[in-house]
Coordinates of C-alpha atoms (C1' of nucleotides) in Angstrom, one line a residue:
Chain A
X1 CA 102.0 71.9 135.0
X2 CA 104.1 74.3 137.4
X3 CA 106.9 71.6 136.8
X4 CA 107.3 71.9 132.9
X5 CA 107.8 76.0 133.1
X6 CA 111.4 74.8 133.0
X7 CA 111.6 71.4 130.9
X8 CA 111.1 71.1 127.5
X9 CA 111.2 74.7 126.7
X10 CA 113.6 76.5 125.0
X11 CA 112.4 80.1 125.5
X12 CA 112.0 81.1 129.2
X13 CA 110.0 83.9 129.1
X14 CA 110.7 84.1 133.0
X15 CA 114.4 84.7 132.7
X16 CA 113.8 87.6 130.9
X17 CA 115.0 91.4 132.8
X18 CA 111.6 92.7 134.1
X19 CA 111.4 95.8 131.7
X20 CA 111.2 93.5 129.2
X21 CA 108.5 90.9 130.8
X22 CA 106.1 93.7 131.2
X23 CA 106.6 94.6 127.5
X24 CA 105.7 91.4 126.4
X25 CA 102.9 90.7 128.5
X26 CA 101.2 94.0 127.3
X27 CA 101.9 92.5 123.7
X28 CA 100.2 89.4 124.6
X29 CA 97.3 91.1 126.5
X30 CA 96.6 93.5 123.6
X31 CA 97.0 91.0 120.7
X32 CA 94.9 88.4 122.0
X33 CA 92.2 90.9 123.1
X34 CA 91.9 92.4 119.4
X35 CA 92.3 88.7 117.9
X36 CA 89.7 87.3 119.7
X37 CA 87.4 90.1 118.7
X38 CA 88.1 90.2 115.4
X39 CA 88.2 87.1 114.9
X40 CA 84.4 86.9 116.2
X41 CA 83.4 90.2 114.0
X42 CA 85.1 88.1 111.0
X43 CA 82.9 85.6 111.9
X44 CA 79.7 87.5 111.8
X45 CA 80.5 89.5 108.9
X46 CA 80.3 86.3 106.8
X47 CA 76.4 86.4 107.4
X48 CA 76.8 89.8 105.1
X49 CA 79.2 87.6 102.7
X50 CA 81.6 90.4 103.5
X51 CA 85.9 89.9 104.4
X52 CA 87.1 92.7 106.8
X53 CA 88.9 94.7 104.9
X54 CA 85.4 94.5 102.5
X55 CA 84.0 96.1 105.3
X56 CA 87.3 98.6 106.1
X57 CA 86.1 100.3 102.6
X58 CA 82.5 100.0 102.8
X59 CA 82.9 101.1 106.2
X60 CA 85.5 104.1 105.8
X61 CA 83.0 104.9 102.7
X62 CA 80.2 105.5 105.1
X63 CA 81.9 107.8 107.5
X64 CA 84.0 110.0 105.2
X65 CA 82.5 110.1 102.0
X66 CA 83.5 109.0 98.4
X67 CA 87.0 108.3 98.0
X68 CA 90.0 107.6 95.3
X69 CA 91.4 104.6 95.3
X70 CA 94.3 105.7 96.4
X71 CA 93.2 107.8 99.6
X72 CA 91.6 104.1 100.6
X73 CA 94.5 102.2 100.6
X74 CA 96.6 105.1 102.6
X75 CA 93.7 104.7 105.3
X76 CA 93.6 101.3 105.3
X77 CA 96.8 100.5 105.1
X78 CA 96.8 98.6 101.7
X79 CA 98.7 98.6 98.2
X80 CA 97.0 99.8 95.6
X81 CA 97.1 97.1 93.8
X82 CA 95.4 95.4 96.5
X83 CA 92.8 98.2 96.8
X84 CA 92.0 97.3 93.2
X85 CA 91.2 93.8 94.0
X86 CA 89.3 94.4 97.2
X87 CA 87.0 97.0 95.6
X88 CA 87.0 95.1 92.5
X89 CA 84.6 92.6 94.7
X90 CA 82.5 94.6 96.3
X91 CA 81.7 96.6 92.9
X92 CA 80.9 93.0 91.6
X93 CA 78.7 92.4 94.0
X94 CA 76.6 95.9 93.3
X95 CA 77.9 97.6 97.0
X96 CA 80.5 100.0 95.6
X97 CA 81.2 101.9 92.3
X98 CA 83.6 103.9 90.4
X99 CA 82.8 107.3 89.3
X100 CA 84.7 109.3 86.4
X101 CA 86.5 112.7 87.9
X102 CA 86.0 115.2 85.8
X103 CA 89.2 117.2 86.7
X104 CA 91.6 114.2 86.4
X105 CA 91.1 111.5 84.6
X106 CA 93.3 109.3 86.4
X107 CA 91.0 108.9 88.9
X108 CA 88.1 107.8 90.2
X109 CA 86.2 108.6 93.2
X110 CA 84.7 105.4 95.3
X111 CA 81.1 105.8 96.0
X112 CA 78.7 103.5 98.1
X113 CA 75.5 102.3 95.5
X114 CA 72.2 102.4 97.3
X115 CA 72.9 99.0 98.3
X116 CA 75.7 99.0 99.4
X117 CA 74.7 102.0 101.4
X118 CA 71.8 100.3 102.9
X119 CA 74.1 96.8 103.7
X120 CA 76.5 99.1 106.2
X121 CA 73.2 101.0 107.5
X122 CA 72.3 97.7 108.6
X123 CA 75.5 96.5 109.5
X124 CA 77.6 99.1 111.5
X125 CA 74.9 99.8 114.2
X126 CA 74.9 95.6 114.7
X127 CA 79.0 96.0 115.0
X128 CA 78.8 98.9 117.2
X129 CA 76.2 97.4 119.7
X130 CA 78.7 94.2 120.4
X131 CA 82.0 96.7 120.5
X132 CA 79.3 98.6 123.0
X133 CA 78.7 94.6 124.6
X134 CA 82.1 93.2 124.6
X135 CA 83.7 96.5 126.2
X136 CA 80.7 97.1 128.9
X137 CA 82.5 94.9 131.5
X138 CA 84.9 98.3 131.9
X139 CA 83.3 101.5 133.7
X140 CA 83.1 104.7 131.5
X141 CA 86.2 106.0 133.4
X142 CA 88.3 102.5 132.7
X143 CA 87.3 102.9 129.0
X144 CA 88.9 106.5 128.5
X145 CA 91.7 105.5 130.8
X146 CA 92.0 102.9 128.4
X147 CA 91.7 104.5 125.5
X148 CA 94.2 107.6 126.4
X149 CA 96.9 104.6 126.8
X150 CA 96.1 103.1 123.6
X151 CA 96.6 106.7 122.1
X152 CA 99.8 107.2 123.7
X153 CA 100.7 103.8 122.7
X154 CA 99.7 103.8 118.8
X155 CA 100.8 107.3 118.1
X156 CA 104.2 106.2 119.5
X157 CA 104.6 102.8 116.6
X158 CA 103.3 104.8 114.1
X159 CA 106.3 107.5 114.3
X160 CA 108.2 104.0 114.1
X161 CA 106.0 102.7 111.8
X162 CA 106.6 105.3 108.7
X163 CA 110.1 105.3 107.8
X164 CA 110.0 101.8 107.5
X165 CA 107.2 101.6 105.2
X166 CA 108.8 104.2 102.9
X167 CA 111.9 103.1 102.6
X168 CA 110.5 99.4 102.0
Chain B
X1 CA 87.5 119.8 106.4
X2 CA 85.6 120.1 109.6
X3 CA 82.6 121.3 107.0
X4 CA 82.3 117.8 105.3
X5 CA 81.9 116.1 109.0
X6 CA 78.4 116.2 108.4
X7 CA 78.3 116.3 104.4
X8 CA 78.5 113.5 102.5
X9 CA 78.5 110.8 105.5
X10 CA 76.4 108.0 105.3
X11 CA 77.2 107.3 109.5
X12 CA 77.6 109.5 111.4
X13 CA 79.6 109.0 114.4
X14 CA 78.6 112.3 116.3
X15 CA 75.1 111.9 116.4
X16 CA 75.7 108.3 118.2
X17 CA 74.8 107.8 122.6
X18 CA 77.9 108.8 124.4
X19 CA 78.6 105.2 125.8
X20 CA 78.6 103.6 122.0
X21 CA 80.6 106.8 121.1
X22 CA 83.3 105.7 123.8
X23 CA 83.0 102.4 123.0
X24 CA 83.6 102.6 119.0
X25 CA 86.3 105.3 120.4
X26 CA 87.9 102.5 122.2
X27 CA 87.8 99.8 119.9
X28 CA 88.8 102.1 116.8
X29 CA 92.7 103.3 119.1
X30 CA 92.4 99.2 119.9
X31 CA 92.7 98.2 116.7
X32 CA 94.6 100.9 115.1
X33 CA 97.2 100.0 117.7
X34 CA 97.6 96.6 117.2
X35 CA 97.7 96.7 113.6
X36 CA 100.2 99.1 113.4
X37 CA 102.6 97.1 115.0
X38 CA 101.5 94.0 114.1
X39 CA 102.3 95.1 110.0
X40 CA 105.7 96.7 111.5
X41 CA 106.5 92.9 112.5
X42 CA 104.9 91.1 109.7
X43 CA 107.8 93.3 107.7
X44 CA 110.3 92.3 109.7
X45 CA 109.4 88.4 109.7
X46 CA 110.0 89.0 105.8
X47 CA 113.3 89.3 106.3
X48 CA 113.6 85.1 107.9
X49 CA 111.4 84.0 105.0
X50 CA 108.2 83.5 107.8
X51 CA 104.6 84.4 108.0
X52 CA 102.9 85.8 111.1
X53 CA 101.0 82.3 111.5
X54 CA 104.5 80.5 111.0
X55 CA 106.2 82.8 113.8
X56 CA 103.4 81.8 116.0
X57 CA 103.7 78.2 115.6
X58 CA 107.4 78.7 116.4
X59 CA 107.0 80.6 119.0
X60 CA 104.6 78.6 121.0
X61 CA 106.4 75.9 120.4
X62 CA 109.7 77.3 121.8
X63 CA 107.6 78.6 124.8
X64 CA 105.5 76.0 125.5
X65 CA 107.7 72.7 124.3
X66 CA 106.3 70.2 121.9
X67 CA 102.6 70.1 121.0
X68 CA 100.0 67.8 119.5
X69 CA 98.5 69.4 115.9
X70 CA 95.0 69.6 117.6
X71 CA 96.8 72.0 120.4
X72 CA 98.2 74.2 118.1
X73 CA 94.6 75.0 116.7
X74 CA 93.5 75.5 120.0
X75 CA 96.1 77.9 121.1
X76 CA 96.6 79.7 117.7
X77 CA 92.9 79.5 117.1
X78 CA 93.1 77.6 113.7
X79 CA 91.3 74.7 112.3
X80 CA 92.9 71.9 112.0
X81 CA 93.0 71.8 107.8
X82 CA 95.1 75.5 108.5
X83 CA 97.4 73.9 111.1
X84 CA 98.5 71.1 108.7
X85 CA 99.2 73.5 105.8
X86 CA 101.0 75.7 108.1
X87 CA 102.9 72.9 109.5
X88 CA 103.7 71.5 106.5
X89 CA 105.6 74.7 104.8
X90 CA 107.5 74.9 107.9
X91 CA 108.1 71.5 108.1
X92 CA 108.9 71.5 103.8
X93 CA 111.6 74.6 105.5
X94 CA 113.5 72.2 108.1
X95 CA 112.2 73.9 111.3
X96 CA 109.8 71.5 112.7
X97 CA 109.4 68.3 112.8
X98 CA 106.3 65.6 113.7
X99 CA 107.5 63.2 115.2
X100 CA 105.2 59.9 116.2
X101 CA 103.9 59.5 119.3
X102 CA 104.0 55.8 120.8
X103 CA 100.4 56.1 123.3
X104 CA 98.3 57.1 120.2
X105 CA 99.2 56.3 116.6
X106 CA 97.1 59.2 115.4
X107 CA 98.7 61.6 116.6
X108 CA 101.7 63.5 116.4
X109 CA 103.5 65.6 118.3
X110 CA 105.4 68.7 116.6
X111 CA 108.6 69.6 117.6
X112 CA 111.1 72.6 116.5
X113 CA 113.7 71.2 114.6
X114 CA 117.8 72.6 116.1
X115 CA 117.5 75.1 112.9
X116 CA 114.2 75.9 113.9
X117 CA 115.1 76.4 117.4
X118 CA 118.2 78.4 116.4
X119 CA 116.0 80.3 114.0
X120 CA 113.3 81.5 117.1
X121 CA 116.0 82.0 119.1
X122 CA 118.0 84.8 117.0
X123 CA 114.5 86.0 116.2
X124 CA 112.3 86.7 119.9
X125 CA 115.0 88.5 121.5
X126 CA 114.9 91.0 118.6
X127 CA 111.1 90.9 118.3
X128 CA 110.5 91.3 121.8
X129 CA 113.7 94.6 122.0
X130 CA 111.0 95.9 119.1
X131 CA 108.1 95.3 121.6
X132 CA 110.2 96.9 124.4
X133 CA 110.8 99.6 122.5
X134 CA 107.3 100.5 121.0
X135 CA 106.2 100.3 124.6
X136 CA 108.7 102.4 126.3
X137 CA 106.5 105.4 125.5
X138 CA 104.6 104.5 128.5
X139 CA 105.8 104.3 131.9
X140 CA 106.0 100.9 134.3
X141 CA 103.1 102.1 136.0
X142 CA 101.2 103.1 133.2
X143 CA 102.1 99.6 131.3
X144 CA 100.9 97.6 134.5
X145 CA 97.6 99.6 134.0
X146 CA 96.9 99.0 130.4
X147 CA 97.9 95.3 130.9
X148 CA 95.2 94.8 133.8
X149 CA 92.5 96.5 132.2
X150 CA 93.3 94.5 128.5
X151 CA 93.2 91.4 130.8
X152 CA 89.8 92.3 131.9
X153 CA 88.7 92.9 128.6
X154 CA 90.2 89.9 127.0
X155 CA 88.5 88.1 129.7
X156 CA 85.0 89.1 128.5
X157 CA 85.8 88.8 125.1
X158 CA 86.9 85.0 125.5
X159 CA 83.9 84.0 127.1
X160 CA 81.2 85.4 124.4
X161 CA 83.5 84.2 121.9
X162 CA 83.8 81.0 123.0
X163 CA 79.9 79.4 122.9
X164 CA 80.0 81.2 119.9
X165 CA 82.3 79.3 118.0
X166 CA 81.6 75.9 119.5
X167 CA 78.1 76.2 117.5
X168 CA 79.7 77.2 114.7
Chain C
dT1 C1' 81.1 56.2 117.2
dA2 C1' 84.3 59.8 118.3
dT3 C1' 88.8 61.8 117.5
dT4 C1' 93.2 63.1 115.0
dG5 C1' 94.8 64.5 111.2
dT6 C1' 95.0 64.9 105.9
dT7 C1' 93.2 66.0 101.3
dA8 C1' 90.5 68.5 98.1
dT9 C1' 88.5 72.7 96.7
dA10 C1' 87.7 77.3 96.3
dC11 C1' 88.2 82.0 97.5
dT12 C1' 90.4 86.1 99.5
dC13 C1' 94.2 88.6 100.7
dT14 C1' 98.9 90.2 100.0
dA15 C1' 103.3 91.6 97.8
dT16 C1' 105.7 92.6 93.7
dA17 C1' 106.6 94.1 89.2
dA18 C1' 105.4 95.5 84.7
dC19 C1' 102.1 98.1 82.4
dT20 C1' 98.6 101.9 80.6
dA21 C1' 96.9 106.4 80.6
dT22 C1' 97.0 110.8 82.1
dA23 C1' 99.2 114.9 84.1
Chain D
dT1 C1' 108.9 112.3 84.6
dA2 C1' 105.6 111.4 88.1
dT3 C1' 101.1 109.9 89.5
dA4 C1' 96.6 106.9 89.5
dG5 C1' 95.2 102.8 88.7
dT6 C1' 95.3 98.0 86.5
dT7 C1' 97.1 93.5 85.2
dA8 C1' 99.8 89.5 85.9
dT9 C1' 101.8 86.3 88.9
dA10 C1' 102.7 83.7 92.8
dG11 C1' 102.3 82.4 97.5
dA12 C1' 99.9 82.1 101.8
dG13 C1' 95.9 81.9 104.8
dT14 C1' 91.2 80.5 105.6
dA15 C1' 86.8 77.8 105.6
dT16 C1' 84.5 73.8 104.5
dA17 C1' 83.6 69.2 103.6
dA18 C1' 84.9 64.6 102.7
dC19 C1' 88.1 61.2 104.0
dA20 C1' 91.5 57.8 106.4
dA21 C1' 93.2 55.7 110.4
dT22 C1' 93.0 54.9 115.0
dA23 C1' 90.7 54.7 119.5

DNA sequence: TATTGTTATACTCTATAACTATA
DNA sequence: TATAGTTATAGAGTATAACAATA
């Protein structure tokens, strides 16, 4: 195995300066750790015939309130057209609906039905007890270590991040 | 705005044990992070006509040498129907190629085609400079750190995931 | 019989552009 | 004119199951 490091491949990831080793290794640490995750969420949310970004909105619903369309799709990242489409589903399905503003009638604020209130009642404490789960092999002081980084980390690409969006 | 914390909110994420607080907490930068960046590259994969799944292909394929279909999957954890279509638009684009293997006739292995391999290699370095960059908010020592303990979490992850998906 | 890979099907997500209605 | 949202279109990913060929 040690032998085909340098046969075959046409990418030596070990001839690369240090700086940039340890960059990429953080890359591959942090991507496979949210893929494999979420990949496993997206897996059980199926049981709840939900996608994940069915459950972004339902979610993001639940914890701040009725929303417009398009205050959704700045949170979660989405066009709106896509916003359309996404909540067009869950509406279909009775979770979700649209509710006339009176002040502008552009708009419509995003509210959770009954049901759909009830499905993430039932849902986000199952989520939160296997984030609770998978990250318990940490100590508390490992997870805020942890998390600081990741702050420091995230708020950095998203200063990247914007410019790019807007101009694109 | 702090008023409609508790207004409104289906969940509340205050009123939840400290340890699930820091654990949600954790997951929520987690995520947040990767996605950010991960969107920022998506972006710029636009611009060489490929897909996050195709740049992964390519990529392990320029790291790790030629592969069998069925080790694709494994690695890029897709099922097999996904690897052939994936396979087959960058095969339909001239960068890959399956080539027959003499041992076992039902088989193949995959290989980068040269414009495949010319393409990966104009692409990495510049993917990995973005990585670099995004990361250089945090020190080497800091970036040692966050790698170790996203190992150890990754590490965790993997091995719930794992029986999981084997049932499946 | 088990394994490798493909085909068929159906659905969701996503981006983009053109469009409607309201402001 | 600008904004909120929809519609239309097209492509890509994904899961699943049924299938062919080989071992």
């Amino acid at each position: 195995m040690k032998a085909r490091l340098t046969t075959g491949t046409l990418l030596d990831r070990e001839s690369y300066p240090d700086g940039r080793k340890e960059a990429l290794k953080l890359w591959v640490v942090l991507a496979r750790c949210f893929n494999s995750f979420a990949q496993n969420e997206a897996h059980h949310l199926k049981a709840f015939d939900l996608t994940p970004p069915q459950f972004g909105v339902l979610e993001t619903l639940a914890h701040l309130g009725p929303m417009k369309m398009c205050e959704i799709g700045m949170k979660l990242l989405m066009s709106g057209a896509n916003v359309t489409g996404v909540v067009d589903r869950l509406e279909k399905k009775g979770l979700v609906r649209r509710a006339l503003e009176a002040e502008d009638r552009r708009m419509f604020r995003i509210h959770l039905t009954e049901e759909g209130g009830k499905l993430i009642a039932k849902f986000f404490p199952i989520h939160a007890g296997r984030i609770e789960a998978f990250t318990s092999v940490l100590t508390s002081k490992e997870k805020r270590v942890l998390t600081d980084l990741l702050k420091k980390l995230g708020r950095a690409q998203r200063h990247e991040a914007e410019p790019e969006r807007v101009q694109a």
